[in-house]
mmCIF file of C-alpha atoms in Angstrom:
data_model
loop_
_atom_site.group_PDB
_atom_site.id
_atom_site.type_symbol
_atom_site.label_atom_id
_atom_site.label_comp_id
_atom_site.label_asym_id
_atom_site.label_seq_id
_atom_site.Cartn_x
_atom_site.Cartn_y
_atom_site.Cartn_z
ATOM 1 C CA UNK A 563 -36.336 66.550 -48.348
ATOM 2 C CA UNK A 564 -33.072 67.372 -46.767
ATOM 3 C CA UNK A 565 -29.591 66.016 -45.459
ATOM 4 C CA UNK A 566 -27.391 66.878 -42.514
ATOM 5 C CA UNK A 567 -24.576 65.147 -41.082
ATOM 6 C CA UNK A 568 -23.612 65.497 -37.624
ATOM 7 C CA UNK A 569 -20.167 64.115 -35.523
ATOM 8 C CA UNK A 570 -21.474 63.946 -32.129
ATOM 9 C CA UNK A 571 -18.719 64.032 -29.330
ATOM 10 C CA UNK A 572 -18.734 62.877 -25.722
ATOM 11 C CA UNK A 573 -18.784 59.573 -24.674
ATOM 12 C CA UNK A 574 -20.749 58.570 -26.934
ATOM 13 C CA UNK A 575 -19.246 54.801 -28.451
ATOM 14 C CA UNK A 576 -19.900 51.673 -26.572
ATOM 15 C CA UNK A 577 -23.431 53.502 -25.058
ATOM 16 C CA UNK A 578 -25.477 51.823 -27.507
ATOM 17 C CA UNK A 579 -25.096 55.579 -29.939
ATOM 18 C CA UNK A 580 -25.275 53.890 -32.989
ATOM 19 C CA UNK A 581 -27.813 51.194 -32.584
ATOM 20 C CA UNK A 582 -30.849 53.614 -30.918
ATOM 21 C CA UNK A 583 -29.755 56.123 -33.765
ATOM 22 C CA UNK A 584 -30.766 53.442 -36.608
ATOM 23 C CA UNK A 585 -33.885 52.717 -34.181
ATOM 24 C CA UNK A 586 -35.094 55.881 -33.887
ATOM 25 C CA UNK A 587 -34.838 57.512 -37.526
ATOM 26 C CA UNK A 588 -36.128 54.305 -39.141
ATOM 27 C CA UNK A 589 -39.330 54.954 -36.980
ATOM 28 C CA UNK A 590 -38.823 58.531 -38.150
ATOM 29 C CA UNK A 591 -38.795 57.764 -41.566
ATOM 30 C CA UNK A 592 -35.555 59.268 -41.719
ATOM 31 C CA UNK A 593 -33.155 57.424 -43.835
ATOM 32 C CA UNK A 594 -28.650 57.346 -43.433
ATOM 33 C CA UNK A 595 -25.930 55.535 -42.035
ATOM 34 C CA UNK A 596 -24.224 56.024 -38.573
ATOM 35 C CA UNK A 597 -21.047 54.616 -38.131
ATOM 36 C CA UNK A 598 -17.479 55.072 -35.010
ATOM 37 C CA UNK A 599 -14.499 57.702 -35.699
ATOM 38 C CA UNK A 600 -11.420 56.358 -34.643
ATOM 39 C CA UNK A 601 -10.925 59.805 -32.995
ATOM 40 C CA UNK A 602 -14.402 58.523 -30.004
ATOM 41 C CA UNK A 603 -17.001 60.424 -31.951
ATOM 42 C CA UNK A 604 -20.195 59.827 -33.589
ATOM 43 C CA UNK A 605 -20.923 60.609 -37.749
ATOM 44 C CA UNK A 606 -24.187 60.175 -39.050
ATOM 45 C CA UNK A 607 -25.961 61.198 -41.750
ATOM 46 C CA UNK A 608 -29.451 62.026 -42.052
ATOM 47 C CA UNK A 609 -31.821 62.998 -44.713
ATOM 48 C CA UNK A 610 -35.540 63.174 -45.188
ATOM 49 C CA UNK A 611 -38.529 66.107 -44.176
ATOM 50 C CA UNK A 612 -36.991 68.781 -42.790
ATOM 51 C CA UNK A 613 -39.496 67.808 -39.293
ATOM 52 C CA UNK A 614 -37.869 64.535 -38.961
ATOM 53 C CA UNK A 615 -34.816 65.540 -39.566
ATOM 54 C CA UNK A 616 -35.350 67.778 -36.714
ATOM 55 C CA UNK A 617 -35.909 65.539 -34.655
ATOM 56 C CA UNK A 618 -33.342 62.836 -35.492
ATOM 57 C CA UNK A 619 -30.919 66.082 -34.976
ATOM 58 C CA UNK A 620 -32.960 67.071 -31.651
ATOM 59 C CA UNK A 621 -32.347 63.662 -30.758
ATOM 60 C CA UNK A 622 -28.596 63.677 -31.403
ATOM 61 C CA UNK A 623 -27.859 65.993 -28.930
ATOM 62 C CA UNK A 624 -29.184 64.238 -26.021
ATOM 63 C CA UNK A 625 -28.394 60.206 -27.570
ATOM 64 C CA UNK A 626 -29.295 56.723 -25.658
ATOM 65 C CA UNK A 627 -29.467 57.406 -21.882
ATOM 66 C CA UNK A 628 -25.844 55.721 -21.352
ATOM 67 C CA UNK A 629 -24.570 58.299 -23.639
ATOM 68 C CA UNK A 630 -23.281 62.234 -22.315
ATOM 69 C CA UNK A 631 -23.548 64.126 -25.210
ATOM 70 C CA UNK A 632 -20.997 67.215 -25.323
ATOM 71 C CA UNK A 633 -20.819 68.656 -28.739
ATOM 72 C CA UNK A 634 -22.284 68.251 -31.799
ATOM 73 C CA UNK A 635 -21.740 69.530 -35.252
ATOM 74 C CA UNK A 636 -23.947 69.712 -37.844
ATOM 75 C CA UNK A 637 -23.939 70.498 -41.485
ATOM 76 C CA UNK A 638 -25.305 71.304 -44.770
ATOM 77 C CA UNK A 639 -24.815 68.400 -47.871
ATOM 78 C CA UNK A 640 -26.733 67.687 -51.269
ATOM 79 C CA UNK A 641 -28.705 64.368 -51.241
ATOM 80 C CA UNK A 642 -27.737 61.293 -51.526
ATOM 81 C CA UNK A 643 -30.427 59.231 -52.013
ATOM 82 C CA UNK A 644 -30.032 57.613 -48.815
ATOM 83 C CA UNK A 645 -32.322 53.964 -48.808
ATOM 84 C CA UNK A 646 -32.763 52.732 -45.150
ATOM 85 C CA UNK A 647 -31.191 53.553 -42.358
ATOM 86 C CA UNK A 648 -27.535 51.333 -41.839
ATOM 87 C CA UNK A 649 -25.186 50.910 -39.105
ATOM 88 C CA UNK A 650 -21.242 51.318 -41.222
#
């Protein structure tokens, strides 16, 4: 089990980024959360197997169809034991 925190920049708010992220996470078996930040970026936490988390990290670089991702910052962290995947 690994934990990754990502901050995604670009045109990522108002394009169903959070909802699509939640659906992709549930599909991959990844737990955590996603939220909009005041600066226009989206922050997300992914916890799960390295393979499943990598799927979400790859998805975050593309985002949903209407998004334009210009940057993704990824950092490691301690596993929090998240349950399910929530939009905050």
